[in-house]
Coordinates of C-alpha atoms in Angstrom, one line a residue:
X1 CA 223.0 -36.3 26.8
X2 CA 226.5 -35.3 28.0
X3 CA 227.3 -36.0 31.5
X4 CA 229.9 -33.6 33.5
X5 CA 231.6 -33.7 37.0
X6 CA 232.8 -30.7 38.4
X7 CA 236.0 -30.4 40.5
X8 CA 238.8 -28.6 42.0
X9 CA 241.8 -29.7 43.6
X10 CA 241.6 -27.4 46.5
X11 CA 238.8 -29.8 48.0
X12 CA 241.5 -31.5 49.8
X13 CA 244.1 -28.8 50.1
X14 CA 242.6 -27.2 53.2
X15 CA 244.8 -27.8 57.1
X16 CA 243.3 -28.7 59.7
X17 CA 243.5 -29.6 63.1
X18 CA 244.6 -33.2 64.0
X19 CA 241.8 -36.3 64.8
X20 CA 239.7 -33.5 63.0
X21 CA 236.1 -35.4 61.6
X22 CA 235.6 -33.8 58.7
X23 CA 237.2 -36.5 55.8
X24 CA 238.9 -33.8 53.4
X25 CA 241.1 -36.5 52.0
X26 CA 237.7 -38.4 50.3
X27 CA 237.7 -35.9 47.7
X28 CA 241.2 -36.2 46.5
X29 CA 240.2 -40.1 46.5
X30 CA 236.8 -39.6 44.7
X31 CA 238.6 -37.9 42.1
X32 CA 241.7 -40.4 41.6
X33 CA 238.7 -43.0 40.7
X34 CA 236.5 -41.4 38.5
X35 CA 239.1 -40.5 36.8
X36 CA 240.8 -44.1 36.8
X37 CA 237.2 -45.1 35.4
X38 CA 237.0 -42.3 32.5
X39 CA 234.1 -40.0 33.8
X40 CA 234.0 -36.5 32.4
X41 CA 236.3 -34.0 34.9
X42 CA 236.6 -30.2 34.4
X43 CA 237.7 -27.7 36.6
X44 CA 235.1 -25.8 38.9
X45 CA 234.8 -22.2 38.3
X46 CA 235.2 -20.0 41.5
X47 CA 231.9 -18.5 42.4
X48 CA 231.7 -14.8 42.8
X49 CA 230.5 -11.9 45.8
X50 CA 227.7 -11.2 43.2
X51 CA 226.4 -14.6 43.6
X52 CA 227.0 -15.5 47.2
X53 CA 225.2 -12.2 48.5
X54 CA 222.1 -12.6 46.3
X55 CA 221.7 -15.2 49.2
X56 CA 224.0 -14.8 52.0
X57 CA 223.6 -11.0 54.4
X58 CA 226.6 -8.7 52.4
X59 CA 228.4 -8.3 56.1
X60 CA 228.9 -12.0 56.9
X61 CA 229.8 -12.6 53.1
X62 CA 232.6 -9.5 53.6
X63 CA 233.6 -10.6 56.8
X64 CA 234.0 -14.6 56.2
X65 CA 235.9 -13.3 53.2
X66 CA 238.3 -10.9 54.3
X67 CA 238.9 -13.4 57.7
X68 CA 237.0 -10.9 60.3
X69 CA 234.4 -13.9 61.5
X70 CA 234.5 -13.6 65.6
X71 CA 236.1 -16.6 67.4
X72 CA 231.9 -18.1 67.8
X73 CA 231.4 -17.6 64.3
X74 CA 234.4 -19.6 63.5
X75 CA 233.4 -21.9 66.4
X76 CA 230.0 -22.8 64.5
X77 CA 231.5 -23.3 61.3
X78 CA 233.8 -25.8 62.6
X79 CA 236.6 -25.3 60.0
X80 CA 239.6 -22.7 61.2
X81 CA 239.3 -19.6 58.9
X82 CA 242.6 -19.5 56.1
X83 CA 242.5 -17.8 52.6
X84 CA 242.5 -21.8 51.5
X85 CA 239.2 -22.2 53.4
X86 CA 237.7 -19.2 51.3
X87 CA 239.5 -20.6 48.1
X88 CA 238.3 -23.7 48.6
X89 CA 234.6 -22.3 49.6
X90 CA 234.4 -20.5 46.1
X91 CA 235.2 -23.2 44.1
X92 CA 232.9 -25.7 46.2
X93 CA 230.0 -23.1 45.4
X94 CA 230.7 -22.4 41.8
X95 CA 230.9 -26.2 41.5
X96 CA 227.7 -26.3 42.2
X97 CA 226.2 -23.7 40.1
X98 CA 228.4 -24.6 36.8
X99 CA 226.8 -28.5 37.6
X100 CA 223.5 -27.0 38.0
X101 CA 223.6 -24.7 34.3
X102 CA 225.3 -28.4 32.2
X103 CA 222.2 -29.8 33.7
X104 CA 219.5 -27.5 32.4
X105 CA 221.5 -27.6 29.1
X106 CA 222.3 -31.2 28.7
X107 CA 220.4 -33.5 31.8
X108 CA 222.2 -33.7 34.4
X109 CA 225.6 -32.1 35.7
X110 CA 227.4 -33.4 39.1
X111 CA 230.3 -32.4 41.7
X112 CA 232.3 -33.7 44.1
X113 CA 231.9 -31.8 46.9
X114 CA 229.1 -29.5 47.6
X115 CA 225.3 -29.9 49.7
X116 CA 226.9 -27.3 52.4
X117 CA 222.9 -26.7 53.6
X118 CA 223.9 -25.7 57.4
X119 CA 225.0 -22.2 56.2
X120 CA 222.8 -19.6 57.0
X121 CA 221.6 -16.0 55.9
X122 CA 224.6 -14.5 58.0
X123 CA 225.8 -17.5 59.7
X124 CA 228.0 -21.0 59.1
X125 CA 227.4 -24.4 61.0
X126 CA 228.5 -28.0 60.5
X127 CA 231.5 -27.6 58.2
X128 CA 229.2 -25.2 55.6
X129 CA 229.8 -21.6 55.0
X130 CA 228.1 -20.3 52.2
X131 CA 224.8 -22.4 50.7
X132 CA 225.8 -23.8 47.6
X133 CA 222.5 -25.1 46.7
X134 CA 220.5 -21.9 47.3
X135 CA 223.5 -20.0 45.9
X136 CA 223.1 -21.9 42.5
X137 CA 219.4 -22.0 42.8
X138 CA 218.9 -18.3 43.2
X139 CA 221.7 -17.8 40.4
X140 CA 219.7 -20.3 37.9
X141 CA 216.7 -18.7 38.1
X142 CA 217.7 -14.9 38.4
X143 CA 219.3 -15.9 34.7
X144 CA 216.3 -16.8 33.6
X145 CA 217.1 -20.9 33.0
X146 CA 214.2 -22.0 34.9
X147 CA 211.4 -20.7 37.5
X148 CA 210.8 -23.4 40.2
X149 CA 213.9 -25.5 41.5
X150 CA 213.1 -28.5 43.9
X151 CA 216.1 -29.3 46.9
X152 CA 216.1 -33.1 47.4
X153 CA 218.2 -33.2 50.2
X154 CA 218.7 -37.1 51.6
X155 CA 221.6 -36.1 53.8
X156 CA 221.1 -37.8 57.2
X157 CA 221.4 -34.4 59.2
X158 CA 218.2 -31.6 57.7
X159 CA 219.5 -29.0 55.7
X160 CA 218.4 -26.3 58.4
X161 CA 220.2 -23.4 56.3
X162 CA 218.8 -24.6 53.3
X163 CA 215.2 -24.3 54.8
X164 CA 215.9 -20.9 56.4
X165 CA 217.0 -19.6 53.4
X166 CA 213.6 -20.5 51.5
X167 CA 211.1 -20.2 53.9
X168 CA 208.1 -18.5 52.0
X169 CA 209.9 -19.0 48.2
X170 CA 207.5 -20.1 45.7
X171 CA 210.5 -20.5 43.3
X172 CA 213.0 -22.7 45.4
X173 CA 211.3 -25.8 47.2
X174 CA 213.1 -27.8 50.3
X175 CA 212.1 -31.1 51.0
X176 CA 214.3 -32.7 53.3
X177 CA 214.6 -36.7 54.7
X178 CA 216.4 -36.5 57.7
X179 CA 217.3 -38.9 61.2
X180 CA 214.7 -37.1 63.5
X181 CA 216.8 -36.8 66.7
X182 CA 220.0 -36.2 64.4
X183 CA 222.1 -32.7 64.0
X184 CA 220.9 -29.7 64.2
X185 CA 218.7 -29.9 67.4
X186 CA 216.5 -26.7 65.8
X187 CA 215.1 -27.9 62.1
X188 CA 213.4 -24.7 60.6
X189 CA 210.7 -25.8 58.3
X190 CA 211.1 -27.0 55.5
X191 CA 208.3 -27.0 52.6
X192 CA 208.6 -30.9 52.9
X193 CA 209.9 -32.6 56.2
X194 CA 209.9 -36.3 56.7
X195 CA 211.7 -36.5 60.0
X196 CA 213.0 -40.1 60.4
X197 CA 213.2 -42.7 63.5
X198 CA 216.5 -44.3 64.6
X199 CA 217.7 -47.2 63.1
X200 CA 215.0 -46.7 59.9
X201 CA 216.2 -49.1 57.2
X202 CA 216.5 -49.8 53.5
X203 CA 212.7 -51.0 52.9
X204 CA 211.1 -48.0 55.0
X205 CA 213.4 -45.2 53.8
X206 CA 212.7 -46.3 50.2
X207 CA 209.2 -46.3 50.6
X208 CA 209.3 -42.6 52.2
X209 CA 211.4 -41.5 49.9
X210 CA 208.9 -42.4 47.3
X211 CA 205.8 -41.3 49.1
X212 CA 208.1 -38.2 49.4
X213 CA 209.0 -37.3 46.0
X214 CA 205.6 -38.2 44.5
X215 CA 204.1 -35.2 47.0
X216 CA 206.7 -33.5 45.6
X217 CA 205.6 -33.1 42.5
X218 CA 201.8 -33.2 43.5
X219 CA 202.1 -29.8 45.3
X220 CA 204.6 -28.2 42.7
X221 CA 206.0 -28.1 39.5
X222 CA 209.7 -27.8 39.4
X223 CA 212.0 -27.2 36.4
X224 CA 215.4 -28.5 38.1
X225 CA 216.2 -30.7 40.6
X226 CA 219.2 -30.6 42.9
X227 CA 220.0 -33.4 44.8
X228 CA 222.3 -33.6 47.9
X229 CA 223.2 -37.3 48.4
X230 CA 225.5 -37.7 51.2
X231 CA 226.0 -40.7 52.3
X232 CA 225.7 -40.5 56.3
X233 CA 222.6 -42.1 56.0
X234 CA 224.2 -45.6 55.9
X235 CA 224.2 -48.1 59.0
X236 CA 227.9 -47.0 59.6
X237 CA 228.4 -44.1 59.9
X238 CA 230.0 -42.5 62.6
X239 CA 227.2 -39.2 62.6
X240 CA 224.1 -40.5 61.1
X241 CA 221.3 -42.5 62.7
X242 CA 219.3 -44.4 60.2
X243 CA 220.7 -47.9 58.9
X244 CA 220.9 -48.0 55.2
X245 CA 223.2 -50.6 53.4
X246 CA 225.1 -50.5 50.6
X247 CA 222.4 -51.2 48.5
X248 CA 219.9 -49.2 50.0
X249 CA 221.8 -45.3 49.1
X250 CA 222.5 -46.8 45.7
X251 CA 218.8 -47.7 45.2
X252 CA 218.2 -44.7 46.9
X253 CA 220.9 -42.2 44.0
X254 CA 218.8 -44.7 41.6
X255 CA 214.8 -43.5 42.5
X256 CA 216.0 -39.7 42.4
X257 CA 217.7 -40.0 39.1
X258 CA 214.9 -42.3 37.4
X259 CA 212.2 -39.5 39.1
X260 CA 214.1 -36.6 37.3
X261 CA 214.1 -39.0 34.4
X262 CA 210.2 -40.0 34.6
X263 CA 209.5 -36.2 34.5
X264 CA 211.6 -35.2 32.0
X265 CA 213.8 -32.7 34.6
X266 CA 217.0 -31.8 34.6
X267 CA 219.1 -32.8 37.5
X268 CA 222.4 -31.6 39.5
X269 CA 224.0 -33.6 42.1
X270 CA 226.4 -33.7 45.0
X271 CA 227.8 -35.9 47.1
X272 CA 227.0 -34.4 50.6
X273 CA 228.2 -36.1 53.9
X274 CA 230.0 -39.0 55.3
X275 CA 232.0 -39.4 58.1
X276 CA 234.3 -42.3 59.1
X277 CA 237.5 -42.6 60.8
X278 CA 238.0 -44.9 58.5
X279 CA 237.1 -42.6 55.1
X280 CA 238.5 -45.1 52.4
X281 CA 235.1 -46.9 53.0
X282 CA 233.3 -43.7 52.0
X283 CA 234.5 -44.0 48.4
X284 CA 232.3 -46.4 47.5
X285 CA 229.3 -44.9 48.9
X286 CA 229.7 -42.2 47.3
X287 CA 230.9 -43.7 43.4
X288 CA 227.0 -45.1 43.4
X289 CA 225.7 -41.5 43.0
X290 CA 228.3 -41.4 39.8
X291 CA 227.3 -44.7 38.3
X292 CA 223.9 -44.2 38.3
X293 CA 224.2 -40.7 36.8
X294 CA 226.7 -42.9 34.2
X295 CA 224.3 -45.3 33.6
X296 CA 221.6 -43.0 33.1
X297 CA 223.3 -39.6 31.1
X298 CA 226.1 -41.4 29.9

């Protein structure tokens, strides 16, 4: 198996406003170490209109594109609009998708930014524009490279766009561990929920997350995993709820890989959210989702 991590360096090109939350300057960071450490890099691929609107309503695509979103769009996003924004968008997306096709071809494929699952049919919330993970799971299996694709997403915060998107889908499944009284306040459906109390930590989460994935695969029968790990679920940070340690999100990277593994499925993974003052300590959260893809795909 041959392992590849996607990136561009206009993840950490975009301006914005001062005492901003959102850590841009972890993915410059993420990539200075893997590359220190040797992991596989290449360039992400813009993703095109053709894509994006095969998800996304054609006017908010057209408007977010050519800088026409009203000042409450832009308000929801969260991010100023700027031609870097869109730039950076593209890439983020097509990240995703070009991690997503190395993984049906050779196991797994990974980025460093990506799981933007607040962005809805013709809106954007929390920091995410376009859907990256229904955009590459719509492209995968319009091309024909697989016909179910489970969403694991173990961000802390449910990917309400995500489960918008696919409500109804036989073909793209959402199953979603979230905090419970956590961002957004309204959590569409998903096909899977597992709402989560306050304070949950490592030994419970673990166990639900196990419980979760094995229902999972007894209600359907997905050819391609992707996986948004962000790491707001640990005990510090500044926007998540639940109280894993260290240890508990690598275990946790660990039983989603060894489950795509056990089942013989190919996997693509990013990184998701984190949010910290402090960001450097983010690094390290998020290197676990690397090394255990290293460990395991080489």
């Amino acid at each position: 198996m041959s392992l590849r991590i996607f990136y561009h360096p206009h993840y950490s090109a975009l301006v914005l406003p001062e005492r901003h939350r959102f850590p841009l300057a972890k993915y410059q960071a993420l990539h200075r170490q893997l590359s220190t450490e040797g992991y596989p890099l290449l360039e992400a691929p813009a993703a095109s209109r053709e894509q994006i609107v095969r998800v996304h309503e054609a006017g908010f695509v057209d408007a977010a594109l050519g800088g026409q979103l009203d000042e409450g769009a832009i308000r929801r996003l969260g991010f100023p609009w700027s031609p870097m924004l869109i730039e950076r968008t593209l890439r983020s997306v097509g990240a995703t998708l070009a991690a997503s096709r190395h993984a049906l071809t050779h196991g797994c494929g990974l980025q460093i930014s990506g799981g933007y699952h607040h962005a809805h049919r013709d809106f954007g919330s929390g920091f995410c524009l376009f859907n990256d993970l229904v955009i590459a799971a719509r492209a995968c299996l319009d091309e024909g490279r697989c016909e179910q694709v489970l969403i694991v997403d173990l961000d802390v915060h449910q990917g309400d766009g995500s489960a918008a998107l696919c409500a109804g889908s036989r073909d793209i499944i959402t199953l979603s561990l979230h905090g419970e009284h956590n961002f957004p306040r309204h959590k569409p459906a998903s096909h899977l929920d597992f709402p989560l109390p306050t304070g949950m930590e490592d030994d419970a989460y673990l166990t639900t997350l196990e419980q979760a994935l094995s229902l999972a695969f007894r209600f359907y029968q997905p050819d391609l995993i992707l996986y948004q790990a962000g790491v707001d679920v640990h005990r510090d940070d500044e926007l998540g709820y639940l109280a894993l340690s260290d240890q508990g999100v690598r275990q946790r990277d660990a039983m989603v890989f060894d489950c795509a593994r056990h089942h013989g499925l190919p996997i693509a993974a990013v990184p998701g959210g984190g949010y910290r003052r402090d960001w450097q300590h983010l690094i390290p959260l998020h290197m676990s989702l690397f090394e255990e893809a290293r460990r395991r795909y080489g």
